[in-house]
């Protein structure tokens, strides 16, 4: 239910949606909700979401959710996003997560 609500908020594109989504990302660690919130924030396209996404990345223990966050960070041309993705590419020991970071950086380069 919260994941669906997050997607709907992202589709609204309203400033209130941004605030609700970034607050949700700070307090909700559910492995189904976080990817939906991250995707909704990326859909809004507001680079002010990047610090919240990076912070969520640092709190994540689920590899699938981490990969999702990395992918969504790849939709932002923002120095903090690039730094987080580069750091994951260089320092991450999990091959799947390194690949997710590389893909996200590649998408940034393709835009």
Coordinates of C-alpha atoms in Angstrom, one line a residue:
X1 CA 0.0 0.0 0.0
X2 CA 2.8 2.5 0.9
X3 CA 4.7 1.6 -2.3
X4 CA 1.6 2.3 -4.4
X5 CA 1.1 5.6 -2.6
X6 CA 4.7 6.6 -3.3
X7 CA 4.2 5.9 -7.0
X8 CA 1.0 8.0 -7.0
X9 CA 2.8 10.9 -5.3
X10 CA 5.5 10.8 -7.9
X11 CA 3.0 11.0 -10.6
X12 CA 1.4 14.1 -9.0
X13 CA 4.5 16.2 -9.4
X14 CA 3.5 18.6 -6.7
X15 CA 5.9 20.2 -4.2
X16 CA 3.9 18.5 -1.4
X17 CA 4.6 15.2 -3.0
X18 CA 8.4 15.9 -2.9
X19 CA 8.2 16.6 0.8
X20 CA 6.1 13.5 1.6
X21 CA 8.5 11.3 -0.4
X22 CA 11.7 12.6 1.1
X23 CA 10.2 12.2 4.6
X24 CA 9.1 8.7 3.7
X25 CA 12.6 7.9 2.5
X26 CA 14.1 9.0 5.9
X27 CA 11.7 7.0 8.1
X28 CA 10.6 4.0 6.0
X29 CA 13.1 1.2 5.5
X30 CA 10.7 -1.4 4.0
X31 CA 12.3 -3.2 1.1
X32 CA 9.2 -2.8 -1.1
X33 CA 8.6 0.9 -0.2
X34 CA 12.1 2.3 -0.6
X35 CA 12.5 1.5 -4.3
X36 CA 9.1 2.9 -5.0
X37 CA 9.9 6.1 -3.2
X38 CA 13.2 6.4 -4.9
X39 CA 11.6 5.9 -8.3
X40 CA 8.9 8.5 -7.5
X41 CA 11.6 11.0 -6.5
X42 CA 13.5 10.4 -9.7
X43 CA 10.3 10.9 -11.7
X44 CA 9.9 14.3 -10.0
X45 CA 13.4 15.1 -11.2
X46 CA 14.2 17.5 -8.4
X47 CA 17.9 17.3 -7.6
X48 CA 17.1 18.3 -4.0
X49 CA 16.2 14.6 -3.6
X50 CA 19.8 13.5 -4.1
X51 CA 20.9 13.9 -0.5
X52 CA 17.9 11.9 0.8
X53 CA 18.7 9.1 -1.8
X54 CA 22.3 9.0 -0.9
X55 CA 21.4 8.9 2.8
X56 CA 19.0 6.0 2.2
X57 CA 21.8 4.3 0.3
X58 CA 24.0 4.4 3.3
X59 CA 21.4 2.9 5.6
X60 CA 20.5 0.0 3.3
X61 CA 21.4 -3.6 4.0
X62 CA 19.2 -5.2 1.3
X63 CA 21.2 -5.6 -2.0
X64 CA 18.2 -5.4 -4.2
X65 CA 17.1 -2.1 -2.6
X66 CA 20.7 -0.8 -2.8
X67 CA 20.8 -1.7 -6.5
X68 CA 17.5 0.2 -7.0
X69 CA 18.8 3.3 -5.2
X70 CA 21.9 3.2 -7.3
X71 CA 19.8 3.0 -10.4
X72 CA 17.7 5.9 -9.4
X73 CA 20.7 8.0 -8.5
X74 CA 21.8 7.5 -12.1
X75 CA 18.9 9.7 -13.2
X76 CA 20.4 12.8 -11.6
X77 CA 23.2 14.9 -12.9
X78 CA 24.3 16.0 -9.5
X79 CA 27.8 15.9 -8.0
X80 CA 26.6 14.0 -4.9
X81 CA 24.9 11.4 -7.0
X82 CA 28.0 11.0 -9.1
X83 CA 30.2 10.8 -6.0
X84 CA 28.0 8.1 -4.5
X85 CA 27.9 6.0 -7.7
X86 CA 31.6 6.3 -8.2
X87 CA 32.3 5.3 -4.6
X88 CA 30.1 2.2 -5.1
X89 CA 31.9 1.3 -8.3
X90 CA 35.3 1.6 -6.7
X91 CA 34.7 0.3 -3.2
X92 CA 31.7 -2.1 -3.3
X93 CA 32.7 -5.7 -3.0
X94 CA 29.4 -7.0 -4.3
X95 CA 29.6 -7.5 -8.1
X96 CA 25.9 -7.0 -8.6
X97 CA 26.1 -3.6 -6.8
X98 CA 29.2 -2.6 -8.7
X99 CA 27.4 -3.4 -11.9
X100 CA 24.4 -1.4 -10.8
X101 CA 26.7 1.6 -10.1
X102 CA 28.4 1.2 -13.4
X103 CA 25.1 1.1 -15.3
X104 CA 23.9 4.2 -13.5
X105 CA 27.1 6.1 -14.3
X106 CA 26.8 4.9 -17.9
X107 CA 23.2 6.2 -18.1
X108 CA 24.4 9.6 -16.8
X109 CA 27.1 9.7 -19.5
X110 CA 24.5 8.8 -22.2
X111 CA 22.3 11.8 -21.3

